[in-house]
Structure formats: C-alpha cells, structure tokens
PDB file of C-alpha atoms in Angstrom:
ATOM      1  CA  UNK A   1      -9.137 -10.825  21.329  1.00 49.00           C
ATOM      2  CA  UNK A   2     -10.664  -7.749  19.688  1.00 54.00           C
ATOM      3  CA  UNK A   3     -14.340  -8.908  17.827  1.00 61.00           C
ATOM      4  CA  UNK A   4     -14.843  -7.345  14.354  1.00 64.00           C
ATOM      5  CA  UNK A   5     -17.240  -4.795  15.921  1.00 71.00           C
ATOM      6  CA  UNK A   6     -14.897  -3.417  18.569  1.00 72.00           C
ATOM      7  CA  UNK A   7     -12.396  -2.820  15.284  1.00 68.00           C
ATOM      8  CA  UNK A   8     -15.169  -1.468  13.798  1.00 74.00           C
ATOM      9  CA  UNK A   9     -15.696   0.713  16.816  1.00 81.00           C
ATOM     10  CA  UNK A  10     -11.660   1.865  16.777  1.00 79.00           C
ATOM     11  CA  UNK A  11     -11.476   2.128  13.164  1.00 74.00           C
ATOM     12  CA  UNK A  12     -14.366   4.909  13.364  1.00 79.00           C
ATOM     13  CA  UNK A  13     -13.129   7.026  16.347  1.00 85.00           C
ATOM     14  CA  UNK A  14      -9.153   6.816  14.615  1.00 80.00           C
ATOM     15  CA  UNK A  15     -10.644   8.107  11.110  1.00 77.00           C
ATOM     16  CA  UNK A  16     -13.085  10.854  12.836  1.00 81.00           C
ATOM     17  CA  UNK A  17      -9.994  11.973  15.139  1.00 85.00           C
ATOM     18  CA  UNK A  18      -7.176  12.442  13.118  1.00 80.00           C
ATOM     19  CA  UNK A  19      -8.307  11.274   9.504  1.00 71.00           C
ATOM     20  CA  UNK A  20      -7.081  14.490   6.950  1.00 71.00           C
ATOM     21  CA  UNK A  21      -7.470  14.466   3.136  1.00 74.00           C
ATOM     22  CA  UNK A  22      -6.293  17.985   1.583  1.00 75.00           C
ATOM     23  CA  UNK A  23      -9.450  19.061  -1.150  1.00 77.00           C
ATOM     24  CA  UNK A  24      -7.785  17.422  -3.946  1.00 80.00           C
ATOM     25  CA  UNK A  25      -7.463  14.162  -2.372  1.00 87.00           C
ATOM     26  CA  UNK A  26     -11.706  14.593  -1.244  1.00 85.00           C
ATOM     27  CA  UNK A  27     -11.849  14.694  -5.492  1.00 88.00           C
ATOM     28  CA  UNK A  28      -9.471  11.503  -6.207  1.00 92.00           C
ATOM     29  CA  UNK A  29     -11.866   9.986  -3.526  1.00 91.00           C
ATOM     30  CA  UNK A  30     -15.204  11.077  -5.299  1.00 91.00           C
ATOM     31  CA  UNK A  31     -13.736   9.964  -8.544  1.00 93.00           C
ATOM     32  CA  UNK A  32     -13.203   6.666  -6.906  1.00 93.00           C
ATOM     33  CA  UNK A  33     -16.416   6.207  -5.514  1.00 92.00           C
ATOM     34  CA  UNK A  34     -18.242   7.103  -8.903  1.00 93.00           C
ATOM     35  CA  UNK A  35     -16.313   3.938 -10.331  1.00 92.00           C
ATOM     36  CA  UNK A  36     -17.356   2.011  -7.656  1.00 92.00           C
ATOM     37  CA  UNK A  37     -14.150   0.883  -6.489  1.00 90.00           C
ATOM     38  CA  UNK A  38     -13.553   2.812  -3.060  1.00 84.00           C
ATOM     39  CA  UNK A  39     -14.280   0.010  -1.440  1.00 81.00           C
ATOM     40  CA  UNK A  40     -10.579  -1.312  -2.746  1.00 86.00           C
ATOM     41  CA  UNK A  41      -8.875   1.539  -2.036  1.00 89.00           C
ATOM     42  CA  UNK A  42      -7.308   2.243   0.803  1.00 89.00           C
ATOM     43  CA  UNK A  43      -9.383   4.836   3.216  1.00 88.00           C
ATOM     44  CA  UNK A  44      -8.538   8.389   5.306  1.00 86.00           C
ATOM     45  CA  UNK A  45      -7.042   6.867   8.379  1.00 88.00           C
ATOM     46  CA  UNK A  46      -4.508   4.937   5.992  1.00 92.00           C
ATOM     47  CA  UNK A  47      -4.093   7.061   4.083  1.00 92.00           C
ATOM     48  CA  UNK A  48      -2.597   9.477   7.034  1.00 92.00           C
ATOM     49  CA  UNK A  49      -0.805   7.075   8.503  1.00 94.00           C
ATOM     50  CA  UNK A  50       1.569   6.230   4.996  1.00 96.00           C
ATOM     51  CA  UNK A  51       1.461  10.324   5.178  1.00 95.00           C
ATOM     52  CA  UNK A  52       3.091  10.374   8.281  1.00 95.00           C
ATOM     53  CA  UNK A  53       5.433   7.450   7.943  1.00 97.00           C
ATOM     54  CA  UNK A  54       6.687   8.298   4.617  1.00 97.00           C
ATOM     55  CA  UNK A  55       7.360  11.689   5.599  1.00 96.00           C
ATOM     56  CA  UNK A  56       9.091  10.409   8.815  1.00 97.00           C
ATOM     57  CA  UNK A  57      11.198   7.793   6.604  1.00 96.00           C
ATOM     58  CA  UNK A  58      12.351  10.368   3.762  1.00 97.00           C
ATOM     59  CA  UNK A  59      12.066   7.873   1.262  1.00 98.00           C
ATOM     60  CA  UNK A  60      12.444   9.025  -2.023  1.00 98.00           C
ATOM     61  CA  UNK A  61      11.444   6.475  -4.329  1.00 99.00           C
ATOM     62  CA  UNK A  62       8.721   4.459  -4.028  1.00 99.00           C
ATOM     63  CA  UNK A  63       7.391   0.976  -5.276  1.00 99.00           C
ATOM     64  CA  UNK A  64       3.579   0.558  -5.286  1.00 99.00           C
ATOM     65  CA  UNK A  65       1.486  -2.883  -6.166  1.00 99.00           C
ATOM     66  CA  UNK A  66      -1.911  -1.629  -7.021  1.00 97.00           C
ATOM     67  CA  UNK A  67      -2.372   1.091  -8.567  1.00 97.00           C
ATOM     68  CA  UNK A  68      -6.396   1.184  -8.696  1.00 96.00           C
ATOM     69  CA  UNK A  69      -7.417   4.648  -8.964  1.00 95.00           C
ATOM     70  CA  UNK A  70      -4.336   6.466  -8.202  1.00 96.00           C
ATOM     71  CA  UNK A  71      -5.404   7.483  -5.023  1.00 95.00           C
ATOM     72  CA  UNK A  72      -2.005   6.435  -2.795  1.00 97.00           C
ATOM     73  CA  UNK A  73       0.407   6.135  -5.856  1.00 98.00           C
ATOM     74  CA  UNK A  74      -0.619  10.442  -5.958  1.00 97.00           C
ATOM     75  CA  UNK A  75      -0.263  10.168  -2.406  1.00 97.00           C
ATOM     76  CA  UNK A  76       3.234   9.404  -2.600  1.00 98.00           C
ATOM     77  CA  UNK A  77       3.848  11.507  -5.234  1.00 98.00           C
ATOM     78  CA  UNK A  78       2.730  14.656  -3.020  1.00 96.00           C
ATOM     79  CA  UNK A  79       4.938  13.913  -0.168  1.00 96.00           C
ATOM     80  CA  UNK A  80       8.417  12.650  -1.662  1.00 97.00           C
ATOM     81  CA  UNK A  81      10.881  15.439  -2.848  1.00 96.00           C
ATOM     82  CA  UNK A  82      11.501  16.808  -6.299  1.00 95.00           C
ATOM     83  CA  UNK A  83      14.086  14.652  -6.976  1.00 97.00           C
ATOM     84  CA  UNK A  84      11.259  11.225  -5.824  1.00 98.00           C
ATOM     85  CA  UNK A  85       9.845   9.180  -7.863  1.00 99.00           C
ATOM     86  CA  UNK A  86       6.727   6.716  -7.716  1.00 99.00           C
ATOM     87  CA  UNK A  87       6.440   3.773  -9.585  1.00 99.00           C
ATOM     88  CA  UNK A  88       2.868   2.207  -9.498  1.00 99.00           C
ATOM     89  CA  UNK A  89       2.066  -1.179 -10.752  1.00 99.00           C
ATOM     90  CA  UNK A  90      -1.404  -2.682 -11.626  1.00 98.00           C
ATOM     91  CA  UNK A  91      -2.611  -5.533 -13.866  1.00 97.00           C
ATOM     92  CA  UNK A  92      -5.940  -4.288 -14.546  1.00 95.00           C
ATOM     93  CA  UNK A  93      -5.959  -1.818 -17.623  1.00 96.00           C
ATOM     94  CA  UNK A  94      -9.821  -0.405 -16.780  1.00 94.00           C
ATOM     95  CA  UNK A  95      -8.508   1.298 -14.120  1.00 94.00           C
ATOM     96  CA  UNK A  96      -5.347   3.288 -15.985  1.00 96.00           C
ATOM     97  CA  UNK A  97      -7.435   5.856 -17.562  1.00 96.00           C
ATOM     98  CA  UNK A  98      -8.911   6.586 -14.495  1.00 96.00           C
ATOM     99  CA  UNK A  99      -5.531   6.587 -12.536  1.00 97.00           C
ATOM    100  CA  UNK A 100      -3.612   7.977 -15.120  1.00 98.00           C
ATOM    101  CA  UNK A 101      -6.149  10.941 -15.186  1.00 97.00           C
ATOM    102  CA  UNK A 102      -6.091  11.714 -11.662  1.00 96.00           C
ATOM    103  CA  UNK A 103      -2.517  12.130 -11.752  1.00 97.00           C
ATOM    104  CA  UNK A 104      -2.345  14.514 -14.143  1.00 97.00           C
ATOM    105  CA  UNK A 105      -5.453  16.200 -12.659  1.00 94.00           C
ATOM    106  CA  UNK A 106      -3.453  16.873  -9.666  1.00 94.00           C
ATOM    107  CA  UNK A 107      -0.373  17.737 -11.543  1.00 95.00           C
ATOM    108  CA  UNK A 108       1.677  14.239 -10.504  1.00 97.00           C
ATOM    109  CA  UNK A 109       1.872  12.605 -13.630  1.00 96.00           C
ATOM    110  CA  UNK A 110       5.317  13.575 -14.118  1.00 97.00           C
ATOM    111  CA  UNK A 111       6.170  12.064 -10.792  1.00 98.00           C
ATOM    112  CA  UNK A 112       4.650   8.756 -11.227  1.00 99.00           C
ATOM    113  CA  UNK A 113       5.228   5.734 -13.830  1.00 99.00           C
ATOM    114  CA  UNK A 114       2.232   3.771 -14.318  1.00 98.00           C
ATOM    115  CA  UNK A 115       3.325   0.084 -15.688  1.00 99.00           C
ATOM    116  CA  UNK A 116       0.071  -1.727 -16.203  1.00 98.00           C
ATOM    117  CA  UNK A 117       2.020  -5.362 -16.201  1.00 98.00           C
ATOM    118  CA  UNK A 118       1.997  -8.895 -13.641  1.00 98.00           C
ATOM    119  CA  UNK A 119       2.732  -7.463 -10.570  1.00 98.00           C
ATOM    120  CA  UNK A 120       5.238  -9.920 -10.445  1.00 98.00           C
ATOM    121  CA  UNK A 121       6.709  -9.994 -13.754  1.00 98.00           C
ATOM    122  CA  UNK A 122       6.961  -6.328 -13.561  1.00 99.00           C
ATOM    123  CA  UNK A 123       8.964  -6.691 -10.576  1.00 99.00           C
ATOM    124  CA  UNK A 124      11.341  -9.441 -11.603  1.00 98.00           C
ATOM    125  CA  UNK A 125      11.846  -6.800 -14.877  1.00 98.00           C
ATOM    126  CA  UNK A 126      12.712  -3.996 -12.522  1.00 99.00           C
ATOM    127  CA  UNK A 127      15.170  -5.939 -10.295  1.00 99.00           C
ATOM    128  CA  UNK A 128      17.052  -7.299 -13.860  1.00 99.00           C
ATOM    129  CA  UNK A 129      17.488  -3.540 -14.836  1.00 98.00           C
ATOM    130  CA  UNK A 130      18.796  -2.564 -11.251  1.00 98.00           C
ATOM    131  CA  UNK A 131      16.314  -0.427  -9.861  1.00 99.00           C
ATOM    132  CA  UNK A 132      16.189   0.100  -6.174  1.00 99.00           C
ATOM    133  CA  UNK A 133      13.674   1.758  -3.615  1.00 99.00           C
ATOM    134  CA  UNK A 134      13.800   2.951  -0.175  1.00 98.00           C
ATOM    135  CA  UNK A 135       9.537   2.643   0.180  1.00 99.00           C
ATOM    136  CA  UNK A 136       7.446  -0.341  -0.961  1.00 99.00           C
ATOM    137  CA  UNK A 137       3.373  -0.401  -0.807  1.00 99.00           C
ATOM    138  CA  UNK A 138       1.663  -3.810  -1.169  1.00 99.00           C
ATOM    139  CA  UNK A 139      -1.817  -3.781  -1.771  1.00 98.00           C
ATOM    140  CA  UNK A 140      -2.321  -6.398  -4.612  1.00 97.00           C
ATOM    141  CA  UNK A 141      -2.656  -9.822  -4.675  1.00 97.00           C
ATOM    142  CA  UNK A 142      -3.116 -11.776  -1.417  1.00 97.00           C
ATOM    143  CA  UNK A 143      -1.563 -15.352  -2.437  1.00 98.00           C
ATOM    144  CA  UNK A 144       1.171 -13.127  -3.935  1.00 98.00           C
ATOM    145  CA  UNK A 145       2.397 -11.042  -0.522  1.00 99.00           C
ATOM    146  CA  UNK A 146       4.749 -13.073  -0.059  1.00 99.00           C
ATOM    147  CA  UNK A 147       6.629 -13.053  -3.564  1.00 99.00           C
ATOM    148  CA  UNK A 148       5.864  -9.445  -3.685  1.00 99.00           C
ATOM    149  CA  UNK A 149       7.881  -9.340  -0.496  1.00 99.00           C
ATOM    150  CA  UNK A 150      11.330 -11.030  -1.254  1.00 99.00           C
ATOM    151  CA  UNK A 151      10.995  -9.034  -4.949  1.00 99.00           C
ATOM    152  CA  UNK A 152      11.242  -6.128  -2.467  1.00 99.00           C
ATOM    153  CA  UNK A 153      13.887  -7.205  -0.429  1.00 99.00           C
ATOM    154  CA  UNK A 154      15.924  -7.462  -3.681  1.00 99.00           C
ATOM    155  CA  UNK A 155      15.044  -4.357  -5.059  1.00 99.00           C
ATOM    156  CA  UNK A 156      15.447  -2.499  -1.252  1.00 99.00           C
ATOM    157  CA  UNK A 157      18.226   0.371   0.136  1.00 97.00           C
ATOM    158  CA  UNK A 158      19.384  -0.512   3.884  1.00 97.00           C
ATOM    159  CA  UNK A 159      16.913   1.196   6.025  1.00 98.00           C
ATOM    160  CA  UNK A 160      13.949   0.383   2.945  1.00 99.00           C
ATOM    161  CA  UNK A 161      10.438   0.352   4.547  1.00 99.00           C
ATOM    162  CA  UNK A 162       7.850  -2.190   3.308  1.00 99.00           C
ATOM    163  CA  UNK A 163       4.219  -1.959   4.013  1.00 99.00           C
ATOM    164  CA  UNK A 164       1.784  -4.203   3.430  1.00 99.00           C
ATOM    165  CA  UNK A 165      -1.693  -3.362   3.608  1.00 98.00           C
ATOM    166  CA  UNK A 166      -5.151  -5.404   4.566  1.00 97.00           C
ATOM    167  CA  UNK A 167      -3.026  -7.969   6.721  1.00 98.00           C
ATOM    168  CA  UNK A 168      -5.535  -7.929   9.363  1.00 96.00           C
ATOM    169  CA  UNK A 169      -8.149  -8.039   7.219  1.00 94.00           C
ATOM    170  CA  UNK A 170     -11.272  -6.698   8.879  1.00 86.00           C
ATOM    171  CA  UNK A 171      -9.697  -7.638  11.786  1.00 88.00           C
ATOM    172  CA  UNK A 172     -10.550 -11.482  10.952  1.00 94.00           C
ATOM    173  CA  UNK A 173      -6.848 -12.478  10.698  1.00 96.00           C
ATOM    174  CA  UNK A 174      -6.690 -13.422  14.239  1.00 94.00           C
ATOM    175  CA  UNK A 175      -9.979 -15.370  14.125  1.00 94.00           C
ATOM    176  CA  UNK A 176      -8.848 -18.989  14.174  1.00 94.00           C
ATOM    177  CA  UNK A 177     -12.702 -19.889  12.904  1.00 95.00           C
ATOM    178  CA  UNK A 178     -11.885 -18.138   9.475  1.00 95.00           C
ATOM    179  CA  UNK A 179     -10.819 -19.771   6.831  1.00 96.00           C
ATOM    180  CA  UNK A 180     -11.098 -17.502   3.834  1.00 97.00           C
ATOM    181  CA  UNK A 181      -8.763 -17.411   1.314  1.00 97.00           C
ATOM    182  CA  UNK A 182      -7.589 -13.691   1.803  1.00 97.00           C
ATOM    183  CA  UNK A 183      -7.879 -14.315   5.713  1.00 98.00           C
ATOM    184  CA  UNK A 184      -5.338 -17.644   5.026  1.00 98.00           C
ATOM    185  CA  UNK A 185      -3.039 -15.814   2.932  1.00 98.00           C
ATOM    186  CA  UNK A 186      -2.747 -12.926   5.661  1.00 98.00           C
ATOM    187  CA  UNK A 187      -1.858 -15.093   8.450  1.00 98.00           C
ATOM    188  CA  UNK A 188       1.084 -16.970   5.649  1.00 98.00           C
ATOM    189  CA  UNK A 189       2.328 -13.546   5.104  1.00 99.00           C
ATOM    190  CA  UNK A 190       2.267 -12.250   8.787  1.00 99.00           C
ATOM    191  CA  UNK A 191       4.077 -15.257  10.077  1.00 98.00           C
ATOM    192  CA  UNK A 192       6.621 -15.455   7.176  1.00 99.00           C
ATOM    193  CA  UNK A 193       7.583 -11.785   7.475  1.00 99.00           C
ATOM    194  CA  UNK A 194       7.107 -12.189  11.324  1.00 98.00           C
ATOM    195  CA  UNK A 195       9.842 -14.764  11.249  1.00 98.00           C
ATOM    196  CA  UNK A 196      12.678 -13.006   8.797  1.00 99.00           C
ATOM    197  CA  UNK A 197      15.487 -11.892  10.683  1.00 98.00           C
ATOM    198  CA  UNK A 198      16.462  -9.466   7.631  1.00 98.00           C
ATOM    199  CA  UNK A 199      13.767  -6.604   8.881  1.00 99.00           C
ATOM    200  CA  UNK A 200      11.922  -5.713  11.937  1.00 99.00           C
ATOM    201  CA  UNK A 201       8.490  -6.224  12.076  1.00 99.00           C
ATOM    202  CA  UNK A 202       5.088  -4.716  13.313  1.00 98.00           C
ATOM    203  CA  UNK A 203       1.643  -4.969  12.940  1.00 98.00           C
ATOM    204  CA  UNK A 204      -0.421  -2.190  13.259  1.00 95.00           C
ATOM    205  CA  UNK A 205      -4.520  -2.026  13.278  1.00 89.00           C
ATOM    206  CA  UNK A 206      -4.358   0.946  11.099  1.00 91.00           C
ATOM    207  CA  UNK A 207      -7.247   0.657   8.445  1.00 88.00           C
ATOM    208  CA  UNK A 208      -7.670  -2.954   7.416  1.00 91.00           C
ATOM    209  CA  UNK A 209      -4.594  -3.977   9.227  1.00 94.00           C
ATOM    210  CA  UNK A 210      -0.737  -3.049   7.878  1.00 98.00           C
ATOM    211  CA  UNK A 211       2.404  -4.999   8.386  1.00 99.00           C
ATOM    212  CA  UNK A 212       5.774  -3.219   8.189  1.00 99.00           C
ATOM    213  CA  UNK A 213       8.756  -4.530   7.728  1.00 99.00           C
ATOM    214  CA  UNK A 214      12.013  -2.259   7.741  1.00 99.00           C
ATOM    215  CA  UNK A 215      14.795  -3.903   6.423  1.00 99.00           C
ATOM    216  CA  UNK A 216      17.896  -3.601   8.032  1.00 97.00           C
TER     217      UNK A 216
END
C-alpha cells in the first residue's frame, strides 16, 4: 500500500507532466484562490483528466454536484458541443456570484444552468420533470455519494458516465487506521458502487482519487 507521501510524490510528477489549463482557465483559478476556496476545487491534473474523458465519451449533457466557483461546471461547458448543456448544482449561495460571473466572463453562461438548491432535492426535481444526462460529476456531499449516485442512475442514457471525485481522499481511503468521516463515507461509496452490477467500475488515483462508473 501506497503512504500519503508516495501519492503526494505521484500526484506532483502527473500534474507537472501533463497538467494543461488554457489562459482563461489560469484566471477562473486565480479568481478561486482570491476567495480562498481552491483548496475545494478540483486541481490541473483533474481537471485534464474529465478533459480527456469527456471528450472521449461525447457526452452532451452534463449533471454537476458542486458548483463552487465554476471552475469544472465552465469546464464542461468548453468541451461539449453547441447543442450541450451543463447543469451545475450547489447549495451554497456565496459562491453563485462568483460562479455565475466566471461563466459569463468566459462567455459560458449561456451553456450552463446554475440551480443553487439541495443537491438532492434538486435532483429528485429534475428526474420528476424527465431530464436525462449522458455525464454526471459528483463533488458534493460525502454522506450523500451514494444518493447522489442512484439519482444518477435514474436520470442516466445507456452508456452515461458517472464520476465521482475525492474517493480516495488524500489517498487515506485505503488506510484501515482512518476513521474520518469523509474517509468512512469514501470507502461506503467505493464498495457500494464497486458492487452494482448496473455499471462498470474503476478507481483511478487521479487528483484526490475518482471513481467511475459507466452504466451499461
């Protein structure tokens, strides 16, 4: 088993290899740091990794829980086709100005709905009216992954990837001597999702850990 320093150690050399942010995403990032919440959001090498997979997937419309500064929901927005759309959901109204903002900084406002509700309750509403999604982002909640996840499952097209980020969670998750409550609610949602024959399942060490689950 990998110690926390040795993930450390390959988190560094993955984001100094092949880590790219285009100029306007160093800005989001800046903007994010001034409010003192980069820390939350998710960093370079993740951020290239959803680049990659969600142009490899072709997804067109995307579901996002945690919105935070905008940085991934614009992300998205920059990468699915004219006819995408991302809709980013966050419980936390500081943060909407500053998300909101970005967006139409960047000129992806018009891509991107911004429902500042219960991550949950906002997806119960969206499954009532119909909507479905071929991408889902997780990055909310911890004691709520797994919820978030069968929402998604309701609300997914056949072939629908869903990605949930910090699972490994500084690479601690595999740590039997921690006992957090994030680090408890990781190893829940990893074994639950682990165990569902209705996707296939991997775990990658990319930033703080992501599980993804394409549904089949």
């Amino acid at each position: 088993m990998r110690n926390v320093s040795e993930f450390n150690l390959t988190k560094k050399y993955i984001e100094e290899t092949c880590s790219y942010e285009p100029d306007f995403f160093n800005q989001i990032r800046d903007s994010i740091i001034a409010a003192g919440i980069n820390e939350m959001s998710i960093d370079a090498d993740s951020a290239q990794f959803l680049r990659v997979l969600l142009k490899t997937t072709g997804a067109k419309n995307v579901l996002e829980l945690g919105t935070l500064g905008g940085y991934s929901a614009i992300l998205f927005a920059s990468i699915i086709p004219a006819i995408g759309h991302v809709t980013t959901i966050d419980n936390d109204v500081r943060y909407q100005p500053l998300s909101q903002g970005n967006a139409e900084k960047t000129g992806y406002k018009d891509k991107i709905t911004f429902i500042c509700n219960d991550g949950l309750k906002a997806m119960e509403q969206l499954a009532s009216e119909g909507a479905t999604f071929d991408f889902f982002f997780i990055d909310a909640a911890k004691n709520s992954y797994i919820n978030y996840y069968e929402w998604a499952l309701s609300m997914a097209k056949p072939g629908a990837m869903i990605v949930a980020d910090n699972t490994l969670w500084k690479g601690e998750v595999p740590d039997p001597d921690k006992t957090s409550n994030p680090i408890r609610a990781m190893r829940r949602f990893n074994e639950y999702v682990s165990q569902d024959e209705r996707v296939d399942v991997i775990i990658t060490t990319t930033g703080d850990g992501m599980t993804l689950a394409r549904v089949k």
